[in-house]
Amino acid sequence: MRSLLIVGGLAAALVTGTAAWAAGPRDDILAALAAQAKAEQPAFTGFDAARGKTFFQSAHSGGKPDTPSCTTCHGMDPRQPGQTRAGKSIEPMAVSQQPTRFTDQEKIDKWFERNCSSVLGRACTAVEKGDFITYLSQQ
Amino acid sequence: MSFFRSFTFASLLMAGTGLLFPAASFAGDHHGSRGDDDDRVPPVTDPLTRQECGACHMPFPAALMPAASWQAVMGDLSNHFGEDASLPPAKVTAITDYLTRNAGRGSLSTGAPLTRISEQGWWVREHRNEVSPRQWEQVGSKANCKACHKGAEQGDFER
């Protein structure tokens, strides 16, 4: 009985360990964005999921006419798949549905660069990026 | 054998004077007695091109447009049919190299190169009387080849 408990405890520790490892890259990415945000805006106090949701769902101006919003391709409900303008399905953005989201720095940089340019006609700020990832991590 | 057939297709792309004209190969007997893969277009094999040019639509086979068209597409990725699809210069160079090396032959003698497959003369002819306006509306985009050609990513455009 006792050894069973130990084994159970060990397994739990291993599982926790794995989970922490899996969340690692995203936490590191958010930490780096937070440092950047602080540099951009001294009043910055932390990322905000509600602000991220508004940013995700709003229609913006300044970008290309066919892509007014992140939801143009990713859809209003981030737990559902989205669709590109050429009709290809996009995996859900919600981390609960797609745990590998926001864990690959190169991929994140590439798509923020493109999509912020298409939707906003400019680069996204560190605050916008961090809010966006924070919102979708909780979805 | 399938290489030979692919090669045959590629050489058909060269047919016609100056114009890309694979329609000749589709004109009559493609539902007839010839084997299934007669009209196969070699699919994209380069892993980088597959990945980067397959993110928003299927990776379009290089043989479906002439090199000048691919160059025009690759030269303006930040204004890519209404979107920013930009890539770092090293990737742009590598992909342009792959696409132009495997491109269909022929170039337009006048004017700027057509940057869409769906604007090429053979494509327009091939689809003109085959698809109703309602069907186009349903698939949303002419670039959504896979909606109608299930085997498109394997290079099979028969239906």
CSV table of C-alpha atoms in Angstrom, one decimal, chain A residues 6-136:
chain,number,residue,atom,x,y,z
A,6,ILE,CA,5.0,6.3,-3.4
A,7,VAL,CA,4.6,5.1,-7.0
A,8,GLY,CA,1.5,7.2,-7.3
A,9,GLY,CA,3.2,10.3,-5.9
A,10,LEU,CA,6.1,9.7,-8.2
A,11,ALA,CA,3.8,9.4,-11.2
A,12,ALA,CA,2.0,12.6,-10.2
A,13,ALA,CA,5.4,14.4,-9.9
A,14,LEU,CA,6.4,13.1,-13.3
A,15,VAL,CA,3.1,14.3,-14.9
A,16,THR,CA,3.4,17.7,-13.2
A,17,GLY,CA,7.0,17.9,-14.4
A,18,THR,CA,5.9,17.1,-18.0
A,19,ALA,CA,3.1,19.7,-17.8
A,20,ALA,CA,5.5,22.3,-16.5
A,21,TRP,CA,7.9,21.5,-19.3
A,22,ALA,CA,5.2,21.7,-21.9
A,23,ALA,CA,4.0,25.1,-20.7
A,24,GLY,CA,7.7,26.3,-20.5
A,25,PRO,CA,8.2,27.8,-24.0
A,26,ARG,CA,4.9,29.7,-23.8
A,27,ASP,CA,5.8,31.1,-20.4
A,28,ASP,CA,9.3,32.1,-21.6
A,29,ILE,CA,7.8,33.8,-24.7
A,30,LEU,CA,5.3,35.7,-22.5
A,31,ALA,CA,8.1,36.7,-20.1
A,32,ALA,CA,10.1,38.1,-23.0
A,33,LEU,CA,7.1,40.0,-24.3
A,34,ALA,CA,6.4,41.4,-20.8
A,35,ALA,CA,10.0,42.8,-20.6
A,36,GLN,CA,9.5,44.4,-24.0
A,37,ALA,CA,6.1,45.8,-23.0
A,38,LYS,CA,7.7,47.4,-19.9
A,39,ALA,CA,10.3,49.0,-22.1
A,40,GLU,CA,7.6,50.3,-24.6
A,41,GLN,CA,5.2,51.5,-21.9
A,42,PRO,CA,6.6,52.2,-18.5
A,43,ALA,CA,3.1,52.2,-17.0
A,44,PHE,CA,2.7,48.5,-18.1
A,45,THR,CA,1.5,46.3,-15.2
A,46,GLY,CA,0.7,43.0,-16.9
A,47,PHE,CA,-1.1,41.3,-19.8
A,48,ASP,CA,-4.9,41.3,-19.8
A,49,ALA,CA,-7.0,38.5,-21.3
A,50,ALA,CA,-10.1,40.8,-21.6
A,51,ARG,CA,-8.0,43.3,-23.6
A,52,GLY,CA,-6.7,40.4,-25.7
A,53,LYS,CA,-10.3,39.3,-26.5
A,54,THR,CA,-11.3,42.8,-27.6
A,55,PHE,CA,-8.2,43.0,-29.8
A,56,PHE,CA,-8.9,39.6,-31.3
A,57,GLN,CA,-12.6,40.3,-32.0
A,58,SER,CA,-12.5,43.9,-33.1
A,59,ALA,CA,-12.6,45.2,-36.7
A,60,HIS,CA,-9.4,47.3,-37.2
A,61,SER,CA,-8.5,49.9,-39.7
A,62,GLY,CA,-5.3,50.7,-41.5
A,63,GLY,CA,-4.7,47.2,-42.9
A,64,LYS,CA,-5.7,45.5,-46.1
A,65,PRO,CA,-9.4,45.8,-47.0
A,66,ASP,CA,-10.1,42.0,-47.1
A,67,THR,CA,-8.7,41.3,-43.6
A,68,PRO,CA,-10.3,43.8,-41.2
A,69,SER,CA,-10.0,41.5,-38.1
A,70,CYS,CA,-8.1,38.5,-36.7
A,71,THR,CA,-11.5,36.8,-36.8
A,72,THR,CA,-11.6,37.1,-40.6
A,73,CYS,CA,-9.6,33.9,-40.6
A,74,HIS,CA,-9.5,32.6,-37.0
A,75,GLY,CA,-13.3,33.0,-36.5
A,76,MET,CA,-15.1,34.6,-33.5
A,77,ASP,CA,-14.9,31.4,-31.4
A,78,PRO,CA,-11.2,30.5,-30.9
A,79,ARG,CA,-12.1,27.0,-29.8
A,80,GLN,CA,-13.5,26.3,-33.3
A,81,PRO,CA,-11.4,25.9,-36.4
A,82,GLY,CA,-11.0,28.9,-38.6
A,83,GLN,CA,-10.6,29.2,-42.4
A,84,THR,CA,-8.2,31.1,-44.7
A,85,ARG,CA,-9.5,33.2,-47.5
A,86,ALA,CA,-8.4,30.5,-49.9
A,87,GLY,CA,-10.7,28.0,-48.1
A,88,LYS,CA,-8.1,26.0,-46.1
A,89,SER,CA,-9.1,25.1,-42.6
A,90,ILE,CA,-7.0,26.6,-39.7
A,91,GLU,CA,-6.7,24.7,-36.4
A,92,PRO,CA,-8.3,26.4,-33.4
A,93,MET,CA,-6.3,29.1,-31.7
A,94,ALA,CA,-7.4,28.2,-28.2
A,95,VAL,CA,-4.6,26.5,-26.3
A,96,SER,CA,-7.2,24.1,-24.7
A,97,GLN,CA,-7.9,22.8,-28.2
A,98,GLN,CA,-4.4,23.0,-29.6
A,99,PRO,CA,-1.7,22.7,-26.9
A,100,THR,CA,1.2,23.4,-29.2
A,101,ARG,CA,-0.1,27.0,-29.9
A,102,PHE,CA,2.4,29.8,-29.0
A,103,THR,CA,5.3,27.5,-28.2
A,104,ASP,CA,7.5,28.1,-31.3
A,105,GLN,CA,9.1,31.5,-31.3
A,106,GLU,CA,9.9,31.5,-35.0
A,107,LYS,CA,6.4,30.6,-36.0
A,108,ILE,CA,4.9,33.2,-33.7
A,109,ASP,CA,7.1,35.9,-35.0
A,110,LYS,CA,6.4,35.0,-38.6
A,111,TRP,CA,2.6,35.1,-38.2
A,112,PHE,CA,2.5,38.2,-36.0
A,113,GLU,CA,4.5,40.0,-38.6
A,114,ARG,CA,2.3,39.0,-41.5
A,115,ASN,CA,-1.1,39.1,-39.8
A,116,CYS,CA,-0.6,42.4,-37.9
A,117,SER,CA,0.5,43.9,-41.2
A,118,SER,CA,-2.5,42.5,-43.1
A,119,VAL,CA,-5.1,43.5,-40.4
A,120,LEU,CA,-3.6,46.7,-38.8
A,121,GLY,CA,-1.2,47.8,-41.5
A,122,ARG,CA,1.6,48.0,-38.9
A,123,ALA,CA,3.5,45.8,-36.4
A,124,CYS,CA,1.6,44.7,-33.3
A,125,THR,CA,3.0,46.1,-30.0
A,126,ALA,CA,4.4,43.8,-27.3
A,127,VAL,CA,1.3,44.5,-25.2
A,128,GLU,CA,-1.0,43.5,-28.0
A,129,LYS,CA,0.9,40.3,-28.6
A,130,GLY,CA,1.1,39.4,-24.9
A,131,ASP,CA,-2.6,40.2,-24.4
A,132,PHE,CA,-3.5,38.1,-27.4
A,133,ILE,CA,-1.5,35.1,-26.2
A,134,THR,CA,-2.8,35.5,-22.7
A,135,TYR,CA,-6.4,35.5,-23.8
A,136,LEU,CA,-6.0,32.4,-26.0
